[in-house]
PDB file of C-alpha atoms in Angstrom:
ATOM      1  CA  UNK A   8       2.503  19.122 -16.578  1.00  0.00           C
ATOM      2  CA  UNK A   9       1.270  22.139 -14.607  1.00  0.00           C
ATOM      3  CA  UNK A  10      -1.891  21.964 -12.508  1.00  0.00           C
ATOM      4  CA  UNK A  11      -3.720  25.255 -12.029  1.00  0.00           C
ATOM      5  CA  UNK A  12      -7.054  23.752 -11.046  1.00  0.00           C
ATOM      6  CA  UNK A  13      -8.281  21.070  -8.660  1.00  0.00           C
ATOM      7  CA  UNK A  14      -7.501  17.353  -8.824  1.00  0.00           C
ATOM      8  CA  UNK A  15      -9.552  14.994  -6.645  1.00  0.00           C
ATOM      9  CA  UNK A  16      -8.099  11.484  -6.685  1.00  0.00           C
ATOM     10  CA  UNK A  17     -10.384   8.888  -5.109  1.00  0.00           C
ATOM     11  CA  UNK A  18      -9.471   5.698  -6.994  1.00  0.00           C
ATOM     12  CA  UNK A  19      -6.144   4.531  -8.371  1.00  0.00           C
ATOM     13  CA  UNK A  20      -2.852   6.373  -8.521  1.00  0.00           C
ATOM     14  CA  UNK A  21      -1.650   9.614 -10.043  1.00  0.00           C
ATOM     15  CA  UNK A  22       1.041   8.835 -12.600  1.00  0.00           C
ATOM     16  CA  UNK A  23       2.848  11.444 -14.668  1.00  0.00           C
ATOM     17  CA  UNK A  24       5.687  10.597 -17.054  1.00  0.00           C
ATOM     18  CA  UNK A  25       7.391  13.948 -16.516  1.00  0.00           C
ATOM     19  CA  UNK A  26       7.606  16.633 -13.863  1.00  0.00           C
ATOM     20  CA  UNK A  27       4.392  17.707 -12.142  1.00  0.00           C
ATOM     21  CA  UNK A  28       4.073  21.263 -10.851  1.00  0.00           C
ATOM     22  CA  UNK A  29       1.097  22.071  -8.666  1.00  0.00           C
ATOM     23  CA  UNK A  30       0.946  25.818  -9.352  1.00  0.00           C
ATOM     24  CA  UNK A  31       0.131  28.449  -6.677  1.00  0.00           C
ATOM     25  CA  UNK A  32      -3.579  28.261  -7.490  1.00  0.00           C
ATOM     26  CA  UNK A  33      -3.620  24.487  -7.822  1.00  0.00           C
ATOM     27  CA  UNK A  34      -5.135  21.993  -5.377  1.00  0.00           C
ATOM     28  CA  UNK A  35      -4.495  18.251  -5.272  1.00  0.00           C
ATOM     29  CA  UNK A  36      -6.711  16.193  -2.956  1.00  0.00           C
ATOM     30  CA  UNK A  37      -5.729  12.557  -2.472  1.00  0.00           C
ATOM     31  CA  UNK A  38      -8.845  10.893  -1.087  1.00  0.00           C
ATOM     32  CA  UNK A  39      -7.812   7.249  -1.408  1.00  0.00           C
ATOM     33  CA  UNK A  40      -4.525   5.474  -2.133  1.00  0.00           C
ATOM     34  CA  UNK A  41      -4.451   2.641  -4.666  1.00  0.00           C
ATOM     35  CA  UNK A  42      -4.073  -1.046  -3.905  1.00  0.00           C
ATOM     36  CA  UNK A  43      -0.389  -0.593  -4.832  1.00  0.00           C
ATOM     37  CA  UNK A  44      -0.021   1.846  -1.929  1.00  0.00           C
ATOM     38  CA  UNK A  45       1.071   4.490  -4.370  1.00  0.00           C
ATOM     39  CA  UNK A  46      -0.399   7.906  -4.888  1.00  0.00           C
ATOM     40  CA  UNK A  47       2.185   9.530  -7.097  1.00  0.00           C
ATOM     41  CA  UNK A  48       4.543   8.131  -9.693  1.00  0.00           C
ATOM     42  CA  UNK A  49       6.372  10.781 -11.664  1.00  0.00           C
ATOM     43  CA  UNK A  50       9.119  10.437 -14.220  1.00  0.00           C
ATOM     44  CA  UNK A  51      10.614  13.724 -13.041  1.00  0.00           C
ATOM     45  CA  UNK A  52       9.936  15.640  -9.829  1.00  0.00           C
ATOM     46  CA  UNK A  53       6.978  16.951  -7.884  1.00  0.00           C
ATOM     47  CA  UNK A  54       6.881  20.687  -7.183  1.00  0.00           C
ATOM     48  CA  UNK A  55       4.064  21.787  -4.898  1.00  0.00           C
ATOM     49  CA  UNK A  56       3.478  25.532  -5.018  1.00  0.00           C
ATOM     50  CA  UNK A  57      -0.233  25.336  -4.244  1.00  0.00           C
ATOM     51  CA  UNK A  58      -2.061  23.016  -1.864  1.00  0.00           C
ATOM     52  CA  UNK A  59      -1.534  19.257  -1.542  1.00  0.00           C
ATOM     53  CA  UNK A  60      -3.918  17.420   0.802  1.00  0.00           C
ATOM     54  CA  UNK A  61      -3.339  13.754   1.602  1.00  0.00           C
ATOM     55  CA  UNK A  62      -6.684  12.745   3.091  1.00  0.00           C
ATOM     56  CA  UNK A  63      -6.619   8.962   2.592  1.00  0.00           C
ATOM     57  CA  UNK A  64      -6.869   6.678   5.610  1.00  0.00           C
ATOM     58  CA  UNK A  65      -4.716   4.055   3.866  1.00  0.00           C
ATOM     59  CA  UNK A  66      -0.967   4.392   3.332  1.00  0.00           C
ATOM     60  CA  UNK A  67       0.293   6.152   0.221  1.00  0.00           C
ATOM     61  CA  UNK A  68       3.625   7.041  -1.335  1.00  0.00           C
ATOM     62  CA  UNK A  69       5.062   9.937  -3.293  1.00  0.00           C
ATOM     63  CA  UNK A  70       7.985   8.174  -4.921  1.00  0.00           C
ATOM     64  CA  UNK A  71      10.036  11.132  -6.201  1.00  0.00           C
ATOM     65  CA  UNK A  72      11.615  14.095  -4.420  1.00  0.00           C
ATOM     66  CA  UNK A  73       8.790  16.188  -2.984  1.00  0.00           C
ATOM     67  CA  UNK A  74       9.594  19.911  -3.340  1.00  0.00           C
ATOM     68  CA  UNK A  75       7.306  22.196  -1.349  1.00  0.00           C
ATOM     69  CA  UNK A  76       6.852  25.957  -1.369  1.00  0.00           C
ATOM     70  CA  UNK A  77       3.094  25.841  -0.823  1.00  0.00           C
ATOM     71  CA  UNK A  78       0.903  24.043   1.718  1.00  0.00           C
ATOM     72  CA  UNK A  79       0.988  20.315   2.439  1.00  0.00           C
ATOM     73  CA  UNK A  80      -1.572  18.766   4.796  1.00  0.00           C
ATOM     74  CA  UNK A  81      -0.796  15.208   5.887  1.00  0.00           C
ATOM     75  CA  UNK A  82      -4.149  13.857   7.079  1.00  0.00           C
ATOM     76  CA  UNK A  83      -3.235  10.186   6.629  1.00  0.00           C
ATOM     77  CA  UNK A  84      -0.147   7.921   6.614  1.00  0.00           C
ATOM     78  CA  UNK A  85       2.103   9.213   3.822  1.00  0.00           C
ATOM     79  CA  UNK A  86       5.591   8.185   2.684  1.00  0.00           C
ATOM     80  CA  UNK A  87       7.904  10.432   0.698  1.00  0.00           C
ATOM     81  CA  UNK A  88      10.315   7.770  -0.518  1.00  0.00           C
ATOM     82  CA  UNK A  89      12.843  10.233  -1.968  1.00  0.00           C
ATOM     83  CA  UNK A  90      12.464  12.815   0.792  1.00  0.00           C
ATOM     84  CA  UNK A  91      10.912  16.250   1.176  1.00  0.00           C
ATOM     85  CA  UNK A  92      12.696  19.498   0.333  1.00  0.00           C
ATOM     86  CA  UNK A  93      10.874  22.548   1.689  1.00  0.00           C
ATOM     87  CA  UNK A  94      12.009  26.010   0.661  1.00  0.00           C
ATOM     88  CA  UNK A  95       9.005  27.923   2.057  1.00  0.00           C
ATOM     89  CA  UNK A  96       5.354  27.341   2.835  1.00  0.00           C
ATOM     90  CA  UNK A  97       3.859  24.993   5.427  1.00  0.00           C
ATOM     91  CA  UNK A  98       3.993  21.262   6.036  1.00  0.00           C
ATOM     92  CA  UNK A  99       1.320  20.282   8.555  1.00  0.00           C
ATOM     93  CA  UNK A 100       1.018  16.793  10.024  1.00  0.00           C
ATOM     94  CA  UNK A 101      -2.481  16.339  11.426  1.00  0.00           C
ATOM     95  CA  UNK A 102      -3.021  14.953  14.899  1.00  0.00           C
ATOM     96  CA  UNK A 103      -2.167  11.257  15.146  1.00  0.00           C
ATOM     97  CA  UNK A 104      -0.704  11.092  11.618  1.00  0.00           C
ATOM     98  CA  UNK A 105       2.714  10.032  10.341  1.00  0.00           C
ATOM     99  CA  UNK A 106       4.946  11.284   7.547  1.00  0.00           C
ATOM    100  CA  UNK A 107       7.703   8.821   6.632  1.00  0.00           C
ATOM    101  CA  UNK A 108      10.684  10.257   4.761  1.00  0.00           C
ATOM    102  CA  UNK A 109      13.493   8.310   3.121  1.00  0.00           C
ATOM    103  CA  UNK A 110      16.288   9.424   0.824  1.00  0.00           C
ATOM    104  CA  UNK A 111      17.409  12.896   1.881  1.00  0.00           C
ATOM    105  CA  UNK A 112      14.853  12.947   4.699  1.00  0.00           C
ATOM    106  CA  UNK A 113      12.919  16.115   5.513  1.00  0.00           C
ATOM    107  CA  UNK A 114      15.029  19.185   4.744  1.00  0.00           C
ATOM    108  CA  UNK A 115      13.657  22.543   5.877  1.00  0.00           C
ATOM    109  CA  UNK A 116      15.399  25.313   3.970  1.00  0.00           C
ATOM    110  CA  UNK A 117      12.524  27.601   4.986  1.00  0.00           C
ATOM    111  CA  UNK A 118       8.847  27.555   5.859  1.00  0.00           C
ATOM    112  CA  UNK A 119       7.160  25.817   8.778  1.00  0.00           C
ATOM    113  CA  UNK A 120       6.705  22.257  10.017  1.00  0.00           C
ATOM    114  CA  UNK A 121       3.643  22.060  12.258  1.00  0.00           C
ATOM    115  CA  UNK A 122       1.518  19.343  13.857  1.00  0.00           C
ATOM    116  CA  UNK A 123      -1.826  18.851  15.485  1.00  0.00           C
ATOM    117  CA  UNK A 124      -1.865  17.729  19.117  1.00  0.00           C
ATOM    118  CA  UNK A 125       0.465  14.899  18.068  1.00  0.00           C
ATOM    119  CA  UNK A 126       2.347  14.140  14.884  1.00  0.00           C
ATOM    120  CA  UNK A 127       5.235  11.912  13.829  1.00  0.00           C
ATOM    121  CA  UNK A 128       8.028  12.091  11.292  1.00  0.00           C
ATOM    122  CA  UNK A 129       9.743   8.767  10.644  1.00  0.00           C
ATOM    123  CA  UNK A 130      13.180   9.612   9.262  1.00  0.00           C
ATOM    124  CA  UNK A 131      15.764  12.342   9.646  1.00  0.00           C
ATOM    125  CA  UNK A 132      14.880  16.045   9.846  1.00  0.00           C
ATOM    126  CA  UNK A 133      17.394  18.753   8.929  1.00  0.00           C
ATOM    127  CA  UNK A 134      16.137  22.194   9.941  1.00  0.00           C
ATOM    128  CA  UNK A 135      18.522  24.464   8.037  1.00  0.00           C
ATOM    129  CA  UNK A 136      16.506  27.697   8.064  1.00  0.00           C
ATOM    130  CA  UNK A 137      12.908  26.711   8.730  1.00  0.00           C
ATOM    131  CA  UNK A 138      10.641  26.789  11.766  1.00  0.00           C
ATOM    132  CA  UNK A 139       9.533  23.681  13.672  1.00  0.00           C
ATOM    133  CA  UNK A 140       6.394  24.308  15.732  1.00  0.00           C
ATOM    134  CA  UNK A 141       5.003  21.207  17.470  1.00  0.00           C
ATOM    135  CA  UNK A 142       1.488  20.900  18.696  1.00  0.00           C
ATOM    136  CA  UNK A 143      -1.840  22.640  18.690  1.00  0.00           C
ATOM    137  CA  UNK A 144      -1.506  24.587  21.886  1.00  0.00           C
ATOM    138  CA  UNK A 145       0.183  22.490  23.217  1.00  0.00           C
ATOM    139  CA  UNK A 146       1.232  19.249  21.509  1.00  0.00           C
ATOM    140  CA  UNK A 147       3.951  16.785  20.654  1.00  0.00           C
ATOM    141  CA  UNK A 148       6.079  16.261  17.548  1.00  0.00           C
ATOM    142  CA  UNK A 149       7.953  12.959  17.544  1.00  0.00           C
ATOM    143  CA  UNK A 150      10.893  12.453  15.195  1.00  0.00           C
ATOM    144  CA  UNK A 151      11.824   8.798  14.862  1.00  0.00           C
ATOM    145  CA  UNK A 152      15.266   9.599  13.517  1.00  0.00           C
ATOM    146  CA  UNK A 153      17.887  12.327  13.887  1.00  0.00           C
ATOM    147  CA  UNK A 154      17.130  16.041  14.267  1.00  0.00           C
ATOM    148  CA  UNK A 155      19.630  18.710  13.237  1.00  0.00           C
ATOM    149  CA  UNK A 156      18.848  22.396  13.712  1.00  0.00           C
ATOM    150  CA  UNK A 157      21.343  24.747  12.080  1.00  0.00           C
ATOM    151  CA  UNK A 158      22.270  28.325  13.017  1.00  0.00           C
ATOM    152  CA  UNK A 159      19.328  29.733  11.029  1.00  0.00           C
ATOM    153  CA  UNK A 160      16.777  27.180  12.240  1.00  0.00           C
ATOM    154  CA  UNK A 161      13.982  28.031  14.693  1.00  0.00           C
ATOM    155  CA  UNK A 162      12.165  25.859  17.243  1.00  0.00           C
ATOM    156  CA  UNK A 163       8.900  27.312  18.588  1.00  0.00           C
ATOM    157  CA  UNK A 164       7.510  25.922  21.841  1.00  0.00           C
ATOM    158  CA  UNK A 165       4.390  26.935  23.765  1.00  0.00           C
ATOM    159  CA  UNK A 166       4.405  26.616  27.547  1.00  0.00           C
ATOM    160  CA  UNK A 167       1.242  26.598  29.626  1.00  0.00           C
ATOM    161  CA  UNK A 168       2.517  24.908  32.780  1.00  0.00           C
ATOM    162  CA  UNK A 169       5.085  22.491  34.180  1.00  0.00           C
ATOM    163  CA  UNK A 170       3.063  19.265  33.940  1.00  0.00           C
ATOM    164  CA  UNK A 171       3.252  17.056  30.821  1.00  0.00           C
ATOM    165  CA  UNK A 172       0.440  17.954  28.471  1.00  0.00           C
ATOM    166  CA  UNK A 173       0.635  21.658  29.305  1.00  0.00           C
ATOM    167  CA  UNK A 174       3.653  22.446  27.110  1.00  0.00           C
ATOM    168  CA  UNK A 175       4.870  21.598  23.611  1.00  0.00           C
ATOM    169  CA  UNK A 176       7.344  18.759  23.243  1.00  0.00           C
ATOM    170  CA  UNK A 177       9.828  17.789  20.541  1.00  0.00           C
ATOM    171  CA  UNK A 178      10.751  14.133  21.063  1.00  0.00           C
ATOM    172  CA  UNK A 179      13.726  12.848  19.070  1.00  0.00           C
ATOM    173  CA  UNK A 180      14.525   9.137  19.230  1.00  0.00           C
ATOM    174  CA  UNK A 181      17.840   9.484  17.378  1.00  0.00           C
ATOM    175  CA  UNK A 182      20.635  12.026  17.702  1.00  0.00           C
ATOM    176  CA  UNK A 183      19.987  15.755  18.182  1.00  0.00           C
ATOM    177  CA  UNK A 184      22.158  18.712  17.254  1.00  0.00           C
ATOM    178  CA  UNK A 185      20.562  21.983  18.326  1.00  0.00           C
ATOM    179  CA  UNK A 186      21.604  25.390  17.038  1.00  0.00           C
ATOM    180  CA  UNK A 187      19.721  28.472  15.970  1.00  0.00           C
ATOM    181  CA  UNK A 188      16.849  29.996  17.916  1.00  0.00           C
ATOM    182  CA  UNK A 189      14.402  28.769  20.548  1.00  0.00           C
ATOM    183  CA  UNK A 190      11.225  30.877  20.699  1.00  0.00           C
ATOM    184  CA  UNK A 191       8.833  30.316  23.597  1.00  0.00           C
ATOM    185  CA  UNK A 192       5.302  31.592  24.070  1.00  0.00           C
ATOM    186  CA  UNK A 193       3.334  31.396  27.317  1.00  0.00           C
ATOM    187  CA  UNK A 194      -0.228  30.000  27.229  1.00  0.00           C
ATOM    188  CA  UNK A 195      -3.256  30.388  29.479  1.00  0.00           C
ATOM    189  CA  UNK A 196      -1.727  33.178  31.587  1.00  0.00           C
ATOM    190  CA  UNK A 197       0.998  30.828  32.813  1.00  0.00           C
ATOM    191  CA  UNK A 198       3.720  32.753  34.624  1.00  0.00           C
ATOM    192  CA  UNK A 199       6.804  30.666  35.453  1.00  0.00           C
ATOM    193  CA  UNK A 200       8.669  31.445  38.646  1.00  0.00           C
ATOM    194  CA  UNK A 201      12.381  31.108  39.356  1.00  0.00           C
ATOM    195  CA  UNK A 202      13.316  27.516  40.155  1.00  0.00           C
TER     196      UNK A 202
END
């Protein structure tokens, strides 16, 4: 099944017996999860090439591998029970929201992972060749799991001072392995001095 239009789901769950592709022009808005805490049940895979907005205040689950090359906005508590594979595009976790990933975890082969002022990923994150950019000038991304950044991965941090709350933070509760590139940007005319 290929979606080229707009789907607004406000009651019940979205169940497809085969693979669902949300095409580049397609939009899926999840407005409310079902009583089964399930928003997507596919017999195949879910390929998001357009825009997927999880806007429900109650917890929901995408229970197959979530492949993203488009835009995903996590505006409520969402679980990807088989993991998220991102080749390009943007995955944005809104301020105060949580994305839980199981299975293969969150794998960034490309694209961007961004947050609002705060955002949380529960599970492991493998930044192979993507960009992780915490915060909304500045903010905090918390990973309750392991974080691996490979040689082609990028971490972008904004720095507006030396006091907490004036610079971006990446907080990892598990193990960290940092490679690749660290890009920093100064905010609010902040000019660090030696020492």
